[in-house]
């Protein structure tokens, strides 16, 4: 199975959408006293970092090639 650029772009867009949902969702969760939402918001806010860690690990184990990892500071 080959992965094209648009599939990777859509995956990153999904990670950013999760991040925004987590950042915006914690305030209503707190205001509406819905503590069950707190872990969901936390995981959503961490989604882009988790995705990059997963991609980095896959690159190091040579399961996936990530050229952009060399440009990360």
XYZ file of N, CA, C and O in Angstrom:
292
model
N 0.845 -1.177 0.000
C 0.000 0.000 0.000
C 0.890 1.239 0.000
O 1.742 1.392 0.848
N 0.685 2.098 -0.948
C 1.454 3.329 -1.009
C 0.632 4.477 -0.438
O -0.582 4.541 -0.602
N 1.317 5.355 0.255
C 0.666 6.519 0.840
C 1.045 7.731 0.014
O 2.214 7.970 -0.231
N 0.041 8.472 -0.394
C 0.298 9.653 -1.200
C 0.357 10.887 -0.319
O -0.013 10.858 0.855
N 0.808 11.953 -0.917
C 0.966 13.213 -0.178
C -0.360 13.700 0.386
O -0.425 14.146 1.520
N -1.444 13.604 -0.374
C -2.723 14.124 0.104
C -3.231 13.334 1.294
O -3.893 13.890 2.171
N -2.912 12.021 1.386
C -3.322 11.233 2.544
C -2.582 11.692 3.794
O -3.171 11.799 4.866
N -1.280 11.972 3.649
C -0.512 12.466 4.788
C -0.981 13.854 5.196
O -1.044 14.178 6.384
N -1.319 14.669 4.225
C -1.813 16.013 4.505
C -3.150 15.952 5.246
O -3.376 16.701 6.194
N -4.031 15.055 4.840
C -5.314 14.914 5.524
C -5.131 14.372 6.932
O -5.861 14.764 7.848
N -4.167 13.500 7.136
C -3.893 12.979 8.480
C -3.412 14.106 9.379
O -3.858 14.214 10.528
N -2.512 14.940 8.876
C -2.025 16.060 9.694
C -3.150 17.049 9.967
O -3.253 17.584 11.070
N -4.023 17.284 8.983
C -5.172 18.160 9.204
C -6.081 17.602 10.298
O -6.594 18.350 11.127
N -6.263 16.287 10.327
C -7.074 15.666 11.378
C -6.426 15.863 12.748
O -7.126 16.121 13.736
N -5.107 15.774 12.815
C -4.412 15.998 14.089
C -4.609 17.438 14.566
O -4.830 17.685 15.751
N -4.545 18.376 13.641
C -4.748 19.779 14.013
C -6.192 20.052 14.428
O -6.441 20.839 15.345
N -7.148 19.381 13.782
C -8.548 19.534 14.178
C -8.747 18.998 15.593
O -9.427 19.617 16.419
N -8.141 17.845 15.896
C -8.228 17.308 17.257
C -7.617 18.270 18.261
O -8.154 18.468 19.354
N -6.488 18.869 17.899
C -5.829 19.812 18.802
C -6.736 21.009 19.094
O -6.895 21.410 20.245
N -7.348 21.556 18.053
C -8.246 22.698 18.238
C -9.457 22.286 19.076
O -9.876 23.019 19.980
N -10.008 21.114 18.818
C -11.152 20.649 19.598
C -10.784 20.489 21.067
O -11.584 20.817 21.953
N -9.594 20.005 21.327
C -9.152 19.866 22.710
C -8.932 21.203 23.383
O -9.300 21.401 24.542
N -8.326 22.150 22.666
C -8.072 23.478 23.231
C -9.373 24.230 23.490
O -9.504 24.922 24.494
N -10.331 24.109 22.587
C -11.588 24.823 22.731
C -12.540 24.079 23.676
O -13.321 24.699 24.385
N -12.457 22.762 23.720
C -13.414 21.959 24.472
C -13.234 21.947 25.974
O -14.172 21.639 26.705
N -12.050 22.282 26.468
C -11.855 22.182 27.929
C -12.678 23.211 28.677
O -13.156 22.948 29.778
N -12.870 24.396 28.111
C -13.639 25.435 28.800
C -15.120 25.051 28.959
O -15.650 25.126 30.066
N -15.813 24.618 27.891
C -17.192 24.159 28.098
C -17.267 22.937 29.018
O -18.206 22.811 29.796
N -16.286 22.052 28.936
C -16.292 20.886 29.822
C -16.189 21.317 31.280
O -16.875 20.775 32.153
N -15.355 22.296 31.544
C -15.227 22.813 32.906
C -16.479 23.583 33.326
O -16.979 23.410 34.450
N -17.009 24.403 32.428
C -18.182 25.212 32.754
C -19.435 24.356 32.957
O -20.286 24.677 33.789
N -19.553 23.284 32.195
C -20.734 22.421 32.293
C -20.531 21.274 33.278
O -21.385 20.383 33.359
N -19.424 21.303 33.991
C -19.113 20.284 34.995
C -19.208 18.870 34.406
O -19.968 18.027 34.865
N -18.415 18.657 33.356
C -18.355 17.360 32.690
C -16.931 16.811 32.792
O -16.164 16.874 31.837
N -16.565 16.271 33.959
C -15.196 15.807 34.139
C -14.803 14.633 33.240
O -13.623 14.401 33.015
N -15.772 13.929 32.696
C -15.453 12.835 31.788
C -14.833 13.360 30.490
O -14.190 12.606 29.757
N -14.997 14.650 30.198
C -14.430 15.255 28.988
C -12.957 15.636 29.160
O -12.255 15.810 28.169
N -12.498 15.790 30.395
C -11.122 16.255 30.626
C -10.075 15.355 29.960
O -9.189 15.857 29.267
N -10.151 14.018 30.145
C -9.134 13.172 29.467
C -9.214 13.260 27.941
O -8.190 13.228 27.267
N -10.438 13.377 27.421
C -10.579 13.499 25.963
C -9.940 14.781 25.452
O -9.258 14.776 24.417
N -10.144 15.867 26.194
C -9.544 17.138 25.787
C -8.022 17.068 25.888
O -7.314 17.585 25.027
N -7.525 16.425 26.935
C -6.077 16.307 27.108
C -5.447 15.498 25.983
O -4.439 15.911 25.396
N -6.037 14.359 25.659
C -5.510 13.531 24.565
C -5.616 14.271 23.239
O -4.708 14.205 22.404
N -6.711 14.999 23.048
C -6.872 15.768 21.812
C -5.811 16.853 21.685
O -5.281 17.090 20.604
N -5.492 17.508 22.795
C -4.459 18.543 22.746
C -3.081 17.942 22.481
O -2.212 18.595 21.911
N -2.881 16.701 22.880
C -1.592 16.048 22.679
C -1.496 15.319 21.340
O -0.433 14.793 21.002
N -2.572 15.269 20.568
C -2.611 14.493 19.322
C -1.485 14.835 18.344
O -0.827 13.926 17.836
N -1.209 16.113 18.035
C -0.119 16.382 17.085
C 1.243 15.898 17.592
O 2.033 15.335 16.832
N 1.511 16.074 18.875
C 2.792 15.610 19.424
C 2.885 14.087 19.381
O 3.941 13.535 19.054
N 1.788 13.410 19.702
C 1.781 11.947 19.644
C 1.985 11.455 18.213
O 2.688 10.476 17.976
N 1.381 12.147 17.259
C 1.530 11.778 15.851
C 2.984 11.938 15.397
O 3.536 11.059 14.729
N 3.600 13.040 15.786
C 4.998 13.267 15.405
C 5.903 12.234 16.076
O 6.837 11.719 15.452
N 5.632 11.891 17.328
C 6.431 10.853 18.001
C 6.268 9.509 17.307
O 7.247 8.773 17.131
N 5.044 9.184 16.895
C 4.803 7.935 16.187
C 5.546 7.922 14.858
O 6.174 6.926 14.496
N 5.490 9.039 14.123
C 6.192 9.118 12.842
C 7.703 9.036 13.037
O 8.406 8.397 12.256
N 8.218 9.685 14.081
C 9.654 9.637 14.362
C 10.099 8.216 14.671
O 11.142 7.763 14.195
N 9.314 7.524 15.475
C 9.641 6.139 15.817
C 9.618 5.250 14.569
O 10.504 4.408 14.380
N 8.620 5.442 13.721
C 8.541 4.663 12.492
C 9.712 4.979 11.563
O 10.225 4.088 10.875
N 10.181 6.211 11.577
C 11.321 6.593 10.748
C 12.614 5.953 11.276
O 13.417 5.438 10.497
N 12.787 5.977 12.588
C 13.999 5.408 13.183
C 14.062 3.895 12.966
O 15.126 3.343 12.695
N 12.923 3.226 13.057
C 12.894 1.776 12.843
C 12.802 1.402 11.367
O 12.644 0.230 11.037
N 12.902 2.398 10.500
C 12.890 2.225 9.039
C 11.608 1.578 8.511
O 11.618 0.858 7.529
N 10.500 1.856 9.165
C 9.204 1.399 8.672
C 8.561 2.452 7.783
O 7.654 2.150 7.018
N 9.028 3.700 7.944
C 8.444 4.817 7.230
C 9.536 5.850 7.006
O 10.378 6.066 7.870
N 9.527 6.463 5.864
C 10.526 7.484 5.576
C 9.925 8.870 5.767
O 8.896 9.196 5.185
N 10.558 9.653 6.607
C 10.082 11.012 6.895
C 11.217 11.986 6.635
O 12.090 12.178 7.488
N 11.214 12.615 5.480
C 12.261 13.558 5.134
C 12.204 14.816 5.970
O 13.209 15.467 6.191
N 11.040 15.173 6.458
C 10.880 16.400 7.217
C 11.454 16.300 8.622
O 11.623 17.309 9.299
N 11.767 15.106 9.089
C 12.331 14.968 10.426
C 13.703 15.605 10.532
O 14.077 16.103 11.595
N 14.450 15.620 9.457
C 15.781 16.240 9.492
C 15.688 17.759 9.624
O 16.602 18.393 10.137
N 14.559 18.337 9.222
C 14.406 19.782 9.296
C 13.862 20.244 10.637
O 13.873 21.429 10.924
N 13.385 19.309 11.462
C 12.885 19.680 12.792
C 14.023 20.139 13.658
O 15.111 19.588 13.651
N 13.777 21.171 14.458
C 14.835 21.658 15.348
C 14.649 21.120 16.742
O 13.655 20.627 17.123
